[in-house]
Tab-separated table of C-alpha atoms in Angstrom:
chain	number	residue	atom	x	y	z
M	29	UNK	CA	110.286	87.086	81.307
M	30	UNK	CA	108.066	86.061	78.277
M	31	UNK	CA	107.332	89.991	78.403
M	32	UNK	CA	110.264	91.211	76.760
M	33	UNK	CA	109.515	88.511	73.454
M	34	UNK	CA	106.465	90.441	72.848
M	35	UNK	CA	108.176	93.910	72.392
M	36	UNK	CA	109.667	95.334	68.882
M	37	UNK	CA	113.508	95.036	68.395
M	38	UNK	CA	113.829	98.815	69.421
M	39	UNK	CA	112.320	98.855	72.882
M	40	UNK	CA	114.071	95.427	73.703
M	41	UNK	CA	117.168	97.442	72.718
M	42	UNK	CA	115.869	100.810	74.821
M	43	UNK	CA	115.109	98.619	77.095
M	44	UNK	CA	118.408	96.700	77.595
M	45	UNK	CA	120.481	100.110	77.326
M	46	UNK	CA	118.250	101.234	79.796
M	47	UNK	CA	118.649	98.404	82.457
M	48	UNK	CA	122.975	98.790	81.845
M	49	UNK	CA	122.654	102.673	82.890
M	50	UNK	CA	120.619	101.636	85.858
M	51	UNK	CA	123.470	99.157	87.126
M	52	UNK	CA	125.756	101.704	85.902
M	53	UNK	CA	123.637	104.271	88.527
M	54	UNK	CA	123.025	102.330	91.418
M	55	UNK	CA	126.429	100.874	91.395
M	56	UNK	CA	128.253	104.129	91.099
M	57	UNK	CA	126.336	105.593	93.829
M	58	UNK	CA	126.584	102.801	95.985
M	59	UNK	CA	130.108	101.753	95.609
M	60	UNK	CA	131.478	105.052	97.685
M	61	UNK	CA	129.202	104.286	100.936
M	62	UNK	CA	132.054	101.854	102.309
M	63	UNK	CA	134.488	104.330	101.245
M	64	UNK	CA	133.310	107.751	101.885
M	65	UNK	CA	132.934	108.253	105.526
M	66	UNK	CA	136.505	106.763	105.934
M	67	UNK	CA	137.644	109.917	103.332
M	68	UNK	CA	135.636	112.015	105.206
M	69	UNK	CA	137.675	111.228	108.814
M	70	UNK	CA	141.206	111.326	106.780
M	71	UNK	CA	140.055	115.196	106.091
M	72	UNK	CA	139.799	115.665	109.964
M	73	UNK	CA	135.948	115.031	110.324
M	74	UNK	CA	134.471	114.055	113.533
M	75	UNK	CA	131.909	112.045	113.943
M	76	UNK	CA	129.424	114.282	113.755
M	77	UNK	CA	130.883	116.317	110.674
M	78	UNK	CA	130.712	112.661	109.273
M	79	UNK	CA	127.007	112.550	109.843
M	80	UNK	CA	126.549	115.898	108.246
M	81	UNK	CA	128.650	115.578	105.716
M	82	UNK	CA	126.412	112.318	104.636
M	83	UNK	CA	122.846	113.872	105.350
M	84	UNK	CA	123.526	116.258	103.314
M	85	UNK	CA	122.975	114.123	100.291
M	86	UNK	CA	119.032	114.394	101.503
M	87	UNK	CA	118.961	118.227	101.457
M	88	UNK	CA	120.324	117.798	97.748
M	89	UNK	CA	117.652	115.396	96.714
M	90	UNK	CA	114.641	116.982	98.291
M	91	UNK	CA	115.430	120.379	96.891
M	92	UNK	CA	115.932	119.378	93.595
M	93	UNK	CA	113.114	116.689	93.170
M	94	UNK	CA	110.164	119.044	92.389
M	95	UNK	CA	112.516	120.726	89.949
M	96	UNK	CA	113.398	117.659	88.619
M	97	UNK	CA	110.301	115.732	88.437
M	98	UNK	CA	108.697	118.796	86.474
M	99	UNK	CA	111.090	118.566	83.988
M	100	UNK	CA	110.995	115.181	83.335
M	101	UNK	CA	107.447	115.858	82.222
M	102	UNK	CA	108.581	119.250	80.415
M	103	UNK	CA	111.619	118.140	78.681
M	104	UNK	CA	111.459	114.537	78.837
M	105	UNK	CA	113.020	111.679	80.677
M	106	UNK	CA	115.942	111.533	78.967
M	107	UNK	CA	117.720	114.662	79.924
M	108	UNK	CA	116.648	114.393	83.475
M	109	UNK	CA	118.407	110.620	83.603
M	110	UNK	CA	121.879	112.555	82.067
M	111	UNK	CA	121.505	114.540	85.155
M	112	UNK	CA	121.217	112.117	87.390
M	113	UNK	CA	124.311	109.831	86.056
M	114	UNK	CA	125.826	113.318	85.382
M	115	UNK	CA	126.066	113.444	88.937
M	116	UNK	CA	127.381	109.898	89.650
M	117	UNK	CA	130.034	110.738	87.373
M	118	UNK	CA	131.241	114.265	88.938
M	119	UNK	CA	130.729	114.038	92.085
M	120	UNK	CA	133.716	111.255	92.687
M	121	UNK	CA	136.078	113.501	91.392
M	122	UNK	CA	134.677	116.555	93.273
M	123	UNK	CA	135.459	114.546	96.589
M	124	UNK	CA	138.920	113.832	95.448
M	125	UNK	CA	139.547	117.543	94.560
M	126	UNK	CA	138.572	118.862	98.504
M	127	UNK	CA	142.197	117.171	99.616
M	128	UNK	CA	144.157	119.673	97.111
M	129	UNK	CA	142.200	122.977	98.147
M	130	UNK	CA	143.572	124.816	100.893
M	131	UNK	CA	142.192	124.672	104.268
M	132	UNK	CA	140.970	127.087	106.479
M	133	UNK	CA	139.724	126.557	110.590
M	134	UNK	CA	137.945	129.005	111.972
M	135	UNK	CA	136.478	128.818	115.400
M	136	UNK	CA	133.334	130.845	116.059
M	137	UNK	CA	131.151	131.573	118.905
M	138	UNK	CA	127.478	131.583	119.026
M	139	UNK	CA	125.042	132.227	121.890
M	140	UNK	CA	127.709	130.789	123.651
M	141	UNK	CA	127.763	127.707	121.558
M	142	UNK	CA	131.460	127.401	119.984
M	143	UNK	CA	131.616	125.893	116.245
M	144	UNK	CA	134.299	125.367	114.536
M	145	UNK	CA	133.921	126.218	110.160
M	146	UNK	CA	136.304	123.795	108.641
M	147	UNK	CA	136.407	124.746	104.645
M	148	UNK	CA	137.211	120.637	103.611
M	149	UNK	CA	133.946	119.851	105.857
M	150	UNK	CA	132.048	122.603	104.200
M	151	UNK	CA	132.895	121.823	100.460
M	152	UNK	CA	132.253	117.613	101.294
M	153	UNK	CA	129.024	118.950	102.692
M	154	UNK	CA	128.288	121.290	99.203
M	155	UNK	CA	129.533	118.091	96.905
M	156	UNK	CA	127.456	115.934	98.812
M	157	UNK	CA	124.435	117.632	98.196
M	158	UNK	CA	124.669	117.912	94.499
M	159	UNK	CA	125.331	114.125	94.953
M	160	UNK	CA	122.027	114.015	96.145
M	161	UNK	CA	120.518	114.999	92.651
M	162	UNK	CA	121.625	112.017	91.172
M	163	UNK	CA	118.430	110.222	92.845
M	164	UNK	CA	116.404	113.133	92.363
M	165	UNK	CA	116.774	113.086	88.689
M	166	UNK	CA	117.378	109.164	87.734
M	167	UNK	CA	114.757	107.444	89.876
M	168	UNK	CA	112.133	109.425	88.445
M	169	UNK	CA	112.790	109.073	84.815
M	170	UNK	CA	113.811	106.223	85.278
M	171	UNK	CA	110.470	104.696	86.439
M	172	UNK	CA	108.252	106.910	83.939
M	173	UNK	CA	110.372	105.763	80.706
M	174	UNK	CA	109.918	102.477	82.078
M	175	UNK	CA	105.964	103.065	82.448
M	176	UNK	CA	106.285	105.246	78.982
M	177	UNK	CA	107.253	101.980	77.270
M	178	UNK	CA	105.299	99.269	79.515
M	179	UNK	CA	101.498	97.876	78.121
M	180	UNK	CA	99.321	99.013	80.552
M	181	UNK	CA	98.138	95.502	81.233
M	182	UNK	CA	101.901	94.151	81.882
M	183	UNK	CA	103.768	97.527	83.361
M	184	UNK	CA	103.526	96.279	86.814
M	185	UNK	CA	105.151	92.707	85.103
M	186	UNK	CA	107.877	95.436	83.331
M	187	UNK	CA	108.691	97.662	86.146
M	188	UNK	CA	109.439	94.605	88.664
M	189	UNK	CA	112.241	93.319	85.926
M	190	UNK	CA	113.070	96.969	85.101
M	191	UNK	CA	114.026	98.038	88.917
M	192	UNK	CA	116.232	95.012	89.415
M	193	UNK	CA	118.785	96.926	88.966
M	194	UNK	CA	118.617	98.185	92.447
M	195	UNK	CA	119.281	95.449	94.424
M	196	UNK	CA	122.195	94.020	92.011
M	197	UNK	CA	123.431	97.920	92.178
M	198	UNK	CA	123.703	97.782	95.700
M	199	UNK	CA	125.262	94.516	96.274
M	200	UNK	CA	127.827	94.692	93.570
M	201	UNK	CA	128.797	98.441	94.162
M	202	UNK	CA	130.072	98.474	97.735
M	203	UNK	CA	131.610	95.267	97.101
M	204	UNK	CA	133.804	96.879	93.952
M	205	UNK	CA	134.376	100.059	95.918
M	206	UNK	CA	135.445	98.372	99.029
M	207	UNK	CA	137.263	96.200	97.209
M	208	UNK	CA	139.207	98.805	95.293
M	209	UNK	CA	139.664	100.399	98.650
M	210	UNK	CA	141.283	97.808	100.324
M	211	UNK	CA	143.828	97.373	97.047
M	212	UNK	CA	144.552	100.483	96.067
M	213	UNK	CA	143.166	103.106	98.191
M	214	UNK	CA	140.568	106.136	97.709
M	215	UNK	CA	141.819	107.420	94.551
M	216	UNK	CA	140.818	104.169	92.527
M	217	UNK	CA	138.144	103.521	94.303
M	218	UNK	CA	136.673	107.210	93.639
M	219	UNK	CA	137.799	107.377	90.079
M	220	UNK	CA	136.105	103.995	88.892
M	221	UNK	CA	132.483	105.313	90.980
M	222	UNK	CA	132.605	108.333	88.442
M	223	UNK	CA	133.897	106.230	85.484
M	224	UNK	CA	130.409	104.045	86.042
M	225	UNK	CA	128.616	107.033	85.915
M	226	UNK	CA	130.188	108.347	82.296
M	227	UNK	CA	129.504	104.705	80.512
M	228	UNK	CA	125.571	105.005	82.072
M	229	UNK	CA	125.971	108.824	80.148
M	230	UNK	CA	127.123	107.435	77.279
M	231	UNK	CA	124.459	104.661	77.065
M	232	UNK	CA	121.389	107.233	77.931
M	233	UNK	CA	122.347	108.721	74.995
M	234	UNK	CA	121.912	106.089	72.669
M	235	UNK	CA	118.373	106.037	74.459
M	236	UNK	CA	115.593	106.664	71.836
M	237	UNK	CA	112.709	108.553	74.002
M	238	UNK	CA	109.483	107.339	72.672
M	239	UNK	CA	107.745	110.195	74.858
M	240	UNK	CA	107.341	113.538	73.450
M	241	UNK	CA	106.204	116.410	75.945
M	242	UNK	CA	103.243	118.330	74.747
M	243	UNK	CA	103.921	122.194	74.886
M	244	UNK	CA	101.212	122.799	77.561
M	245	UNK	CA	103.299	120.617	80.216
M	246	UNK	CA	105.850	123.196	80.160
M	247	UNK	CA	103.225	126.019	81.184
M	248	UNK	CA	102.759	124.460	84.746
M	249	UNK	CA	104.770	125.527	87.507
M	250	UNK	CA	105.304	124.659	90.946
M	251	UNK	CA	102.585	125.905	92.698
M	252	UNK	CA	100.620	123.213	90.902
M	253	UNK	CA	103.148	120.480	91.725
M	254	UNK	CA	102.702	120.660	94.969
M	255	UNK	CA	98.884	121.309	94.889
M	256	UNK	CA	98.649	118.030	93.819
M	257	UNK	CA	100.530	116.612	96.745
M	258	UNK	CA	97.370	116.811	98.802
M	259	UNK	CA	95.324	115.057	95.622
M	260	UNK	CA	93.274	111.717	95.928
M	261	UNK	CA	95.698	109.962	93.824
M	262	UNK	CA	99.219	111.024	95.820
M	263	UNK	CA	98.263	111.692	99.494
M	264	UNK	CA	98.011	108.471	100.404
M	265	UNK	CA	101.158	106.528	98.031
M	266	UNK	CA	102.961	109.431	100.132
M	267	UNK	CA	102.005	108.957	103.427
M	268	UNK	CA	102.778	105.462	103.104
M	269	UNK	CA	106.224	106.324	101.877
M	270	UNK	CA	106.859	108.523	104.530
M	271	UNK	CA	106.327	106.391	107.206
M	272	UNK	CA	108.281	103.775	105.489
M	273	UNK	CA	110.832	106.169	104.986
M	274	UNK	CA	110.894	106.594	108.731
M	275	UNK	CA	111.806	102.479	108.973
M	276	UNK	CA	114.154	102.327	106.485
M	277	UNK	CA	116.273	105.068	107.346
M	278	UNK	CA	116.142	103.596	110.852
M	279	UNK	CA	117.434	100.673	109.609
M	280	UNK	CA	119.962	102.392	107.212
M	281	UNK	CA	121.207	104.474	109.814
M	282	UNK	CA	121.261	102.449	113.156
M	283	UNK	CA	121.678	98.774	112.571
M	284	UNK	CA	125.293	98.728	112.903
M	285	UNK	CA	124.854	100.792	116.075
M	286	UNK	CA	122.139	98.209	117.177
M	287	UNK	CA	124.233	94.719	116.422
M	288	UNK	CA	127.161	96.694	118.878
M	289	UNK	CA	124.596	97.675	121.175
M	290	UNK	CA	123.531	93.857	121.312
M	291	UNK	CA	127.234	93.061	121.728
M	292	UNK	CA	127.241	90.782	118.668
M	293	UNK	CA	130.162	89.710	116.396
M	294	UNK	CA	128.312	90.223	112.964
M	295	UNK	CA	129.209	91.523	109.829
M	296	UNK	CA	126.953	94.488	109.528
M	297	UNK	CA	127.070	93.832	105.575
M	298	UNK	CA	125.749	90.552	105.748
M	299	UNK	CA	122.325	92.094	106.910
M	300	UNK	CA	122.534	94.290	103.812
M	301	UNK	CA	123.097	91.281	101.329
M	302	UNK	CA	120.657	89.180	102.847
M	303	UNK	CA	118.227	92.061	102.221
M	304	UNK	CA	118.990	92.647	98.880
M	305	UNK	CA	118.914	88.812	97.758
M	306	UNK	CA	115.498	88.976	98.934
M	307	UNK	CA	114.493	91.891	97.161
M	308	UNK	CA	115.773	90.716	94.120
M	309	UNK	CA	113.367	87.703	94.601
M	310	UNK	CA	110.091	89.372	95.353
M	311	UNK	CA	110.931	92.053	92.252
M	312	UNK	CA	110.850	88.926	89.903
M	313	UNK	CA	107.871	87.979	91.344
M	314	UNK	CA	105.517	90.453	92.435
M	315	UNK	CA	105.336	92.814	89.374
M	316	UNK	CA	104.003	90.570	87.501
M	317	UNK	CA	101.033	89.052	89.659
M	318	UNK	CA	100.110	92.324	90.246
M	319	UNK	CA	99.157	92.909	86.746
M	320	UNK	CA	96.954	89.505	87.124
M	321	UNK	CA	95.625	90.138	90.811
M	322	UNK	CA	95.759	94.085	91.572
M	323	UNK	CA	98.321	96.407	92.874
M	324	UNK	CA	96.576	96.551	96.524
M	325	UNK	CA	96.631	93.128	97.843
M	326	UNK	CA	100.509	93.251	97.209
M	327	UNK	CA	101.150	97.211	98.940
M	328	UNK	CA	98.647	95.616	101.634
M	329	UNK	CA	101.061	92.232	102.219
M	330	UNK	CA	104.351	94.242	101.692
M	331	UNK	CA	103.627	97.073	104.360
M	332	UNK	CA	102.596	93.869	106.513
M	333	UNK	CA	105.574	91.618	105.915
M	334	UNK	CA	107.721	95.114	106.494
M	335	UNK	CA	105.916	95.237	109.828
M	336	UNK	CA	106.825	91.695	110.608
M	337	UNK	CA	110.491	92.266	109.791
M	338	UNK	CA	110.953	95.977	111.599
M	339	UNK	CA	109.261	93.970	114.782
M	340	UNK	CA	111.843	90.944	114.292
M	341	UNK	CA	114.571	93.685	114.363
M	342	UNK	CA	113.598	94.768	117.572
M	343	UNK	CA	113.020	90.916	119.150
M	344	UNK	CA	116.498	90.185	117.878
M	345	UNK	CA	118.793	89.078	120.280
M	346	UNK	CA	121.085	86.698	117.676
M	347	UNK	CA	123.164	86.743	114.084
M	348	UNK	CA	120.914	84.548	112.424
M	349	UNK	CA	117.671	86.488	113.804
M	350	UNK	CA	119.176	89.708	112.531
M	351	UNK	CA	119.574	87.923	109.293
M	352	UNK	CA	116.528	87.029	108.821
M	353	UNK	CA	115.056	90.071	109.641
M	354	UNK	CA	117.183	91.673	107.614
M	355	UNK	CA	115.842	89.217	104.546
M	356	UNK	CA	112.576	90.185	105.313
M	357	UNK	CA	112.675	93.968	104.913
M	358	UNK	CA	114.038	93.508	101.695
M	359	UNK	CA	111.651	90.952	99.770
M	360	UNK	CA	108.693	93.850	102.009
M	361	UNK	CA	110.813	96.761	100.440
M	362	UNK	CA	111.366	94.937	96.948
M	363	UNK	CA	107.708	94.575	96.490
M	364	UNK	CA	106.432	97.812	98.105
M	365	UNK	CA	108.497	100.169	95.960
M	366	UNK	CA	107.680	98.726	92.308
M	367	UNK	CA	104.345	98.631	93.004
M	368	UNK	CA	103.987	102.340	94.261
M	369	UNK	CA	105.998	103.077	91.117
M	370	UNK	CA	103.253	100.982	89.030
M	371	UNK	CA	100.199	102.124	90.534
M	372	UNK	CA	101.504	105.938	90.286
M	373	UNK	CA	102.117	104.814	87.023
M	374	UNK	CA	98.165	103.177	86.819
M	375	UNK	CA	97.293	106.967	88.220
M	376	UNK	CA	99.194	109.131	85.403
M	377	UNK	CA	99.016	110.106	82.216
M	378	UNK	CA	102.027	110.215	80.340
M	379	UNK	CA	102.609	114.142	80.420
M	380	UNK	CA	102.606	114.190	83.866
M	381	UNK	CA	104.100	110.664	85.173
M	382	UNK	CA	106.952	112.458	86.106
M	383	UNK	CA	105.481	114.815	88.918
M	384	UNK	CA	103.151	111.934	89.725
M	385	UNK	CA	105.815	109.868	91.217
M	386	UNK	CA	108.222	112.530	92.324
M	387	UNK	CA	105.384	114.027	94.287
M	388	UNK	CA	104.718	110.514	95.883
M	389	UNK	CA	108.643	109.614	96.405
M	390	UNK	CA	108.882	113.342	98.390
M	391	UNK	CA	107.541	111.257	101.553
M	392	UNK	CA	110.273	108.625	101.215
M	393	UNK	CA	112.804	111.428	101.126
M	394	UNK	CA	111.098	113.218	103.905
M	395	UNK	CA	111.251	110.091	105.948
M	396	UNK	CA	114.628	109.306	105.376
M	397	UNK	CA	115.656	112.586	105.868
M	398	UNK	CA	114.052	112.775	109.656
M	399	UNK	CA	114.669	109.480	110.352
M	400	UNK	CA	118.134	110.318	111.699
M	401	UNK	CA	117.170	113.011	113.851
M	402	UNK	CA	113.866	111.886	115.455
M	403	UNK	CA	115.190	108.296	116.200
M	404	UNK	CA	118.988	108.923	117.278
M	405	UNK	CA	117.164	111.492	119.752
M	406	UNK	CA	114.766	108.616	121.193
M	407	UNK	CA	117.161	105.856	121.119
M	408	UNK	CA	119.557	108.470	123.916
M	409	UNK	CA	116.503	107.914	126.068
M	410	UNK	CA	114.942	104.003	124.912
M	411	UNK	CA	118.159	102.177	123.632
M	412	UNK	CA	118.166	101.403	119.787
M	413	UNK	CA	116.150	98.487	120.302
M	414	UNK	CA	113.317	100.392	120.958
M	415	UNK	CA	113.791	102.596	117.818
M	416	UNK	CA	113.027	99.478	115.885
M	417	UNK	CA	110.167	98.206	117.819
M	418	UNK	CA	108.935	102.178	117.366
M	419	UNK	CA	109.758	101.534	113.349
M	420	UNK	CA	107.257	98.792	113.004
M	421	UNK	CA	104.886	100.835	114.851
M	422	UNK	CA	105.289	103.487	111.811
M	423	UNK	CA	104.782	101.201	109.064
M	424	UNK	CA	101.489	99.039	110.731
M	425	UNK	CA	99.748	103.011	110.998
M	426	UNK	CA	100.939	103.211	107.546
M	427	UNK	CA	99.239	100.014	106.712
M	428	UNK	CA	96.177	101.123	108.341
M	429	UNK	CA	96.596	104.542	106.414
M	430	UNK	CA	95.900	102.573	103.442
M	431	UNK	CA	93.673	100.141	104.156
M	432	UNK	CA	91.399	102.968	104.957
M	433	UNK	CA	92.237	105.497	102.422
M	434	UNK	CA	93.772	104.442	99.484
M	435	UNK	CA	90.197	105.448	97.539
M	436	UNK	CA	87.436	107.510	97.631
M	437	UNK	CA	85.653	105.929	100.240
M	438	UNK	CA	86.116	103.343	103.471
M	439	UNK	CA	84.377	100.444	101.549
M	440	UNK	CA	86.431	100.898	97.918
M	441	UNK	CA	89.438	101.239	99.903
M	442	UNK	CA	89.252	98.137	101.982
M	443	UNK	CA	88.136	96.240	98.389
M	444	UNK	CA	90.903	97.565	97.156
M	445	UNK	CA	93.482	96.670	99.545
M	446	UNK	CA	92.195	93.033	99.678
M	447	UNK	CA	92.144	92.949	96.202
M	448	UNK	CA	88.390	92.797	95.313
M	449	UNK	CA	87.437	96.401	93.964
M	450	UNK	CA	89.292	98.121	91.466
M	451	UNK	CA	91.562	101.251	91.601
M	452	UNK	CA	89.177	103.981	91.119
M	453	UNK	CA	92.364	106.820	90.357
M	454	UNK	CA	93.504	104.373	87.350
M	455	UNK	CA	93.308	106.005	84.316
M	456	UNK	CA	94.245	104.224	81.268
M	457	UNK	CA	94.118	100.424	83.126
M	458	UNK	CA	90.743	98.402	83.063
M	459	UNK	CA	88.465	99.364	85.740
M	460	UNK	CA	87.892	95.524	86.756
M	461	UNK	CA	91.695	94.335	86.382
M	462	UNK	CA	92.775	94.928	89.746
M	463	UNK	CA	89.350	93.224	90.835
M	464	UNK	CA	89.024	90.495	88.684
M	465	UNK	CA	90.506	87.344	90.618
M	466	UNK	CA	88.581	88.542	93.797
């Protein structure tokens, strides 16, 4: 991490502020997912309000990312990462408040469908979506005040360190919430989740932005956001996404349903900490020998390797295999994600970094988001084996999809993805850097 010797005083300081709001972020957020569908069912939920009730955390984030990722660019990164933790910190208490309000049933019938409005189901649903901003907004501006502050020829170096605080959010959050759970019950639990999310508020603001929004960024609106969705530069980061998207919210959704389904006596958990150790590894790693060797040979081996692990998924008939597989998908997701964020980064100028990578993250959400649906329908009719084994199929095409156009042409995108022709959307990185150990 010889990187971090060769900044001034202030960014090692923006920097390290930074990195404690992130942990402060991802642990908030993650600490209630052990916690929140058991609240849910002590408010009467069935199985499938549970479901909705969770899901709707996607319709949150999708409809506020193009907002969001505009005003990143507009107003600068800073305010958009207050929203985010802003979020983390309310929405805890929010949750806690639905048990006080009074509750109405009210059974209705529709083309002879009968529903049933219950008003605790219906506010969970409403908090949970404007929990769903909180990765809307931080992610984001998080990654392009990372980028802001990274040297070109090291941001791929910066932004593997920088997004470690994913993985350590996600392994030490649930294991605090749960914790506090099992102790003390929902109230602590809840209360300390928003608590994380005021101390990340009160570091962003000791944040000094070093990125100052020009006043023509402000003029563009959203027809031109998502013009550019269809651009040279984001089509195919997105369509890469989304079909990853598709695999990991398979995985996030139905491997606990799988390991019963394959009548195994595994901590469901374990598969999650096995895949976050390993992403913590490759995110030390990868970042920086992408600077030195080219973004594409590493989104090439980590769509592979995420192949290899959705197809061990579905060959998995033990604990350890499961493991394993599990291991794999995170050191393939650990690499694949910091370098989309760095080569969106490679493909943006400051003033519009923001939009840049919100536009490519909207086929992650999109992904997750359908993921649900599409495969809990199939795996009624194939068994949620074959979900997995359908998974891997989805990220080899999406491996394909890049191979063949991540440029402007067959031959500079296969160069590229091997790592012997440069990125030919990089603006402010060296034409021959991501070529030059070819």
């Amino acid at each position: 991490m010889t990187i971090f010797s060769s900044f001034t005083p202030a960014v090692r300081t923006n920097l390290t502020v930074l990195f404690a709001a992130g942990l402060c972020f991802w642990a908030g957020l993650a600490g209630l997912l052990p916690t929140l569908p058991l609240f849910i069912e002590t408010l009467g939920g069935s199985g499938q309000q549970i479901g909705i009730v969770m899901a709707s955390f996607a319709v949150g984030l999708l409809a506020a990312r193009p907002y969001l990722s505009r005003l990143a660019d507009e107003r600068g990164r800073k305010v958009v990462l207050m929203v985010g933790l802003g979020a983390i910190a309310i929405a805890p208490f929010g949750y806690l408040l639905v048990q006080f309000l009074p509750r109405a049933i009210v059974p209705l019938t529709l083309a002879g469908y009968s529903i049933t409005l219950d008003s605790s189901i219906l506010a969970m649903i409403g908090i949970r979506a404007f929990h769903g901003l909180s990765i809307a907004a931080f992610v984001v501006a998080y990654s392009a005040l990372v980028l802001d502050l990274a040297p070109p020829a090291n941001r791929g170096e910066l932004i593997g360190y920088m997004t470690l605080v994913n993985p350590i959010g996600l392994a030490l959050g649930p294991a605090v919430g749960g914790f506090l759970y099992e102790a003390t019950g929902f109230t602590t639990a809840f209360l300390a989740m928003g608590l994380l999310g005021l101390v990340g508020l009160g570091l962003v603001a000791r944040l000094h932005e070093p990125y100052n929004p020009p006043s023509t960024v402000a003029e563009q609106g959203s027809k031109e956001f998502w013009s550019q969705l269809w651009s040279g530069r984001v089509r195919t980061p997105a369509i890469i996404l989304l079909l990853v998207g598709l695999a990991f919210g398979t995985l996030s959704t139905f491997v606990p349903l799988y390991v019963r389904e394959a009548g195994l006596a595994l901590n469901v958990g374990l598969i999650y900490t096995a895949s976050a150790l390993a992403s913590f590894m490759s995110r030390l790693v990868a970042g920086r020998a992408s600077d030195r060797y080219g973004r594409g040979r590493f989104i090439t081996a980590s769509l592979l390797i995420y192949s290899l692990a959705m197809a061990m998924f579905w060959l998995a008939r033990s604990a350890p295999m499961f493991l394993l597989a599990g291991f794999i998908q995170g050191f393939a997701g650990g690499t694949l994600i910091p370098m989309i964020a760095a080569l969106m980064g490679d493909r943006s100028t400051a003033s519009d970094r923001g939009r840049t990578f919100g536009l490519a993250m909207v086929g992650f959400d999109v992904g997750i988001a359908l993921a649900g649906p599409i495969f809990g329908t199939i795996a009624d009719q194939l068994s949620y084996r074959g979900i997995f084994g359908l998974s891997g199929v989805m990220t080899l095409v999406g491996l394909v999809v890049f191979a063949t156009a991540n440029s402007k042409d067959l031959a500079h995108s296969l160069r590229f993805a091997l790592g012997h022709g440069p990125d030919v959307y990089a603006i402010d990185l060296p034409k021959l850097q991501s070529g030059n150990a070819g």
